[in-house]
């Protein structure tokens, strides 16, 4: 192998190493985005659970209002 070929190969290796580094940096950036997405999904699930708990409380309030209304109707009917 001539010295020119060695030099060409070294340049190719350097170019490949730069490309690998860029790819690794992109992977790291993508991983950060995935981590953020997972965090967002966790927050969404937590919010959905809170909404469900609030809905159950609203259902109880509605049932109480219906009982109050029935009691008021009974009182007024007397």
JSON list of C-alpha atoms in Angstrom, two decimals:
[
{"chain": "A", "resi": 1, "resn": "UNK", "atom": "CA", "xyz": [0.00, 0.00, 0.00]},
{"chain": "A", "resi": 2, "resn": "UNK", "atom": "CA", "xyz": [1.44, 3.31, -0.99]},
{"chain": "A", "resi": 3, "resn": "UNK", "atom": "CA", "xyz": [1.71, 6.27, 1.34]},
{"chain": "A", "resi": 4, "resn": "UNK", "atom": "CA", "xyz": [-1.01, 8.01, -0.68]},
{"chain": "A", "resi": 5, "resn": "UNK", "atom": "CA", "xyz": [-3.34, 5.09, -0.10]},
{"chain": "A", "resi": 6, "resn": "UNK", "atom": "CA", "xyz": [-2.56, 5.11, 3.62]},
{"chain": "A", "resi": 7, "resn": "UNK", "atom": "CA", "xyz": [-3.25, 8.84, 3.77]},
{"chain": "A", "resi": 8, "resn": "UNK", "atom": "CA", "xyz": [-6.52, 8.38, 1.86]},
{"chain": "A", "resi": 9, "resn": "UNK", "atom": "CA", "xyz": [-7.53, 5.60, 4.25]},
{"chain": "A", "resi": 10, "resn": "UNK", "atom": "CA", "xyz": [-6.70, 7.79, 7.25]},
{"chain": "A", "resi": 11, "resn": "UNK", "atom": "CA", "xyz": [-8.86, 10.59, 5.85]},
{"chain": "A", "resi": 12, "resn": "UNK", "atom": "CA", "xyz": [-11.67, 8.09, 5.28]},
{"chain": "A", "resi": 13, "resn": "UNK", "atom": "CA", "xyz": [-11.33, 6.84, 8.85]},
{"chain": "A", "resi": 14, "resn": "UNK", "atom": "CA", "xyz": [-11.45, 10.39, 10.21]},
{"chain": "A", "resi": 15, "resn": "UNK", "atom": "CA", "xyz": [-14.52, 11.18, 8.09]},
{"chain": "A", "resi": 16, "resn": "UNK", "atom": "CA", "xyz": [-16.20, 7.99, 9.34]},
{"chain": "A", "resi": 17, "resn": "UNK", "atom": "CA", "xyz": [-15.35, 8.82, 12.94]},
{"chain": "A", "resi": 18, "resn": "UNK", "atom": "CA", "xyz": [-16.86, 12.28, 12.50]},
{"chain": "A", "resi": 19, "resn": "UNK", "atom": "CA", "xyz": [-20.00, 10.73, 11.03]},
{"chain": "A", "resi": 20, "resn": "UNK", "atom": "CA", "xyz": [-20.19, 8.26, 13.92]},
{"chain": "A", "resi": 21, "resn": "UNK", "atom": "CA", "xyz": [-19.84, 11.12, 16.42]},
{"chain": "A", "resi": 22, "resn": "UNK", "atom": "CA", "xyz": [-22.60, 13.08, 14.71]},
{"chain": "A", "resi": 23, "resn": "UNK", "atom": "CA", "xyz": [-24.82, 9.99, 14.76]},
{"chain": "A", "resi": 24, "resn": "UNK", "atom": "CA", "xyz": [-24.11, 9.46, 18.45]},
{"chain": "A", "resi": 25, "resn": "UNK", "atom": "CA", "xyz": [-24.97, 13.09, 19.17]},
{"chain": "A", "resi": 26, "resn": "UNK", "atom": "CA", "xyz": [-28.23, 12.69, 17.24]},
{"chain": "A", "resi": 27, "resn": "UNK", "atom": "CA", "xyz": [-29.01, 9.51, 19.17]},
{"chain": "A", "resi": 28, "resn": "UNK", "atom": "CA", "xyz": [-28.38, 11.37, 22.43]},
{"chain": "A", "resi": 29, "resn": "UNK", "atom": "CA", "xyz": [-30.70, 14.18, 21.34]},
{"chain": "A", "resi": 30, "resn": "UNK", "atom": "CA", "xyz": [-33.35, 11.68, 20.29]},
{"chain": "A", "resi": 31, "resn": "UNK", "atom": "CA", "xyz": [-33.03, 9.88, 23.62]},
{"chain": "A", "resi": 32, "resn": "UNK", "atom": "CA", "xyz": [-33.58, 13.19, 25.42]},
{"chain": "A", "resi": 33, "resn": "UNK", "atom": "CA", "xyz": [-36.74, 13.70, 23.34]},
{"chain": "A", "resi": 34, "resn": "UNK", "atom": "CA", "xyz": [-37.91, 10.19, 24.20]},
{"chain": "A", "resi": 35, "resn": "UNK", "atom": "CA", "xyz": [-37.24, 10.84, 27.88]},
{"chain": "A", "resi": 36, "resn": "UNK", "atom": "CA", "xyz": [-39.32, 14.04, 27.68]},
{"chain": "A", "resi": 37, "resn": "UNK", "atom": "CA", "xyz": [-42.10, 12.20, 25.87]},
{"chain": "A", "resi": 38, "resn": "UNK", "atom": "CA", "xyz": [-42.13, 9.54, 28.57]},
{"chain": "A", "resi": 39, "resn": "UNK", "atom": "CA", "xyz": [-42.27, 12.22, 31.24]},
{"chain": "A", "resi": 40, "resn": "UNK", "atom": "CA", "xyz": [-45.17, 13.86, 29.41]},
{"chain": "A", "resi": 41, "resn": "UNK", "atom": "CA", "xyz": [-47.00, 10.54, 29.17]},
{"chain": "A", "resi": 42, "resn": "UNK", "atom": "CA", "xyz": [-46.51, 9.99, 32.90]},
{"chain": "A", "resi": 43, "resn": "UNK", "atom": "CA", "xyz": [-47.93, 13.44, 33.57]},
{"chain": "A", "resi": 44, "resn": "UNK", "atom": "CA", "xyz": [-50.90, 12.73, 31.29]},
{"chain": "A", "resi": 45, "resn": "UNK", "atom": "CA", "xyz": [-51.63, 9.47, 33.11]},
{"chain": "A", "resi": 46, "resn": "UNK", "atom": "CA", "xyz": [-51.44, 11.25, 36.45]},
{"chain": "A", "resi": 47, "resn": "UNK", "atom": "CA", "xyz": [-53.80, 13.95, 35.18]},
{"chain": "A", "resi": 48, "resn": "UNK", "atom": "CA", "xyz": [-56.21, 11.34, 33.84]},
{"chain": "A", "resi": 49, "resn": "UNK", "atom": "CA", "xyz": [-56.25, 9.61, 37.23]},
{"chain": "A", "resi": 50, "resn": "UNK", "atom": "CA", "xyz": [-56.99, 12.95, 38.92]},
{"chain": "A", "resi": 51, "resn": "UNK", "atom": "CA", "xyz": [-59.77, 13.63, 36.42]},
{"chain": "A", "resi": 52, "resn": "UNK", "atom": "CA", "xyz": [-61.26, 10.20, 37.12]},
{"chain": "A", "resi": 53, "resn": "UNK", "atom": "CA", "xyz": [-61.15, 10.84, 40.87]},
{"chain": "A", "resi": 54, "resn": "UNK", "atom": "CA", "xyz": [-62.81, 14.21, 40.35]},
{"chain": "A", "resi": 55, "resn": "UNK", "atom": "CA", "xyz": [-65.46, 12.63, 38.14]},
{"chain": "A", "resi": 56, "resn": "UNK", "atom": "CA", "xyz": [-66.23, 10.14, 40.90]},
{"chain": "A", "resi": 57, "resn": "UNK", "atom": "CA", "xyz": [-66.61, 13.04, 43.33]},
{"chain": "A", "resi": 58, "resn": "UNK", "atom": "CA", "xyz": [-68.91, 14.79, 40.88]},
{"chain": "A", "resi": 59, "resn": "UNK", "atom": "CA", "xyz": [-70.98, 11.62, 40.59]},
{"chain": "A", "resi": 60, "resn": "UNK", "atom": "CA", "xyz": [-71.35, 11.63, 44.38]},
{"chain": "A", "resi": 61, "resn": "UNK", "atom": "CA", "xyz": [-72.35, 15.31, 44.35]},
{"chain": "A", "resi": 62, "resn": "UNK", "atom": "CA", "xyz": [-74.93, 14.59, 41.65]},
{"chain": "A", "resi": 63, "resn": "UNK", "atom": "CA", "xyz": [-76.37, 11.68, 43.65]},
{"chain": "A", "resi": 64, "resn": "UNK", "atom": "CA", "xyz": [-76.56, 13.94, 46.71]},
{"chain": "A", "resi": 65, "resn": "UNK", "atom": "CA", "xyz": [-78.29, 16.67, 44.72]},
{"chain": "A", "resi": 66, "resn": "UNK", "atom": "CA", "xyz": [-80.83, 14.13, 43.47]},
{"chain": "A", "resi": 67, "resn": "UNK", "atom": "CA", "xyz": [-81.53, 13.02, 47.05]},
{"chain": "A", "resi": 68, "resn": "UNK", "atom": "CA", "xyz": [-81.87, 16.65, 48.17]},
{"chain": "A", "resi": 69, "resn": "UNK", "atom": "CA", "xyz": [-84.27, 17.34, 45.31]},
{"chain": "A", "resi": 70, "resn": "UNK", "atom": "CA", "xyz": [-86.36, 14.29, 46.20]},
{"chain": "A", "resi": 71, "resn": "UNK", "atom": "CA", "xyz": [-86.45, 15.41, 49.83]},
{"chain": "A", "resi": 72, "resn": "UNK", "atom": "CA", "xyz": [-87.45, 18.93, 48.83]},
{"chain": "A", "resi": 73, "resn": "UNK", "atom": "CA", "xyz": [-90.24, 17.56, 46.64]},
{"chain": "A", "resi": 74, "resn": "UNK", "atom": "CA", "xyz": [-91.47, 15.40, 49.53]},
{"chain": "A", "resi": 75, "resn": "UNK", "atom": "CA", "xyz": [-91.42, 18.40, 51.88]},
{"chain": "A", "resi": 76, "resn": "UNK", "atom": "CA", "xyz": [-93.24, 20.62, 49.41]},
{"chain": "A", "resi": 77, "resn": "UNK", "atom": "CA", "xyz": [-95.76, 17.89, 48.74]},
{"chain": "A", "resi": 78, "resn": "UNK", "atom": "CA", "xyz": [-96.77, 17.76, 52.40]}
]
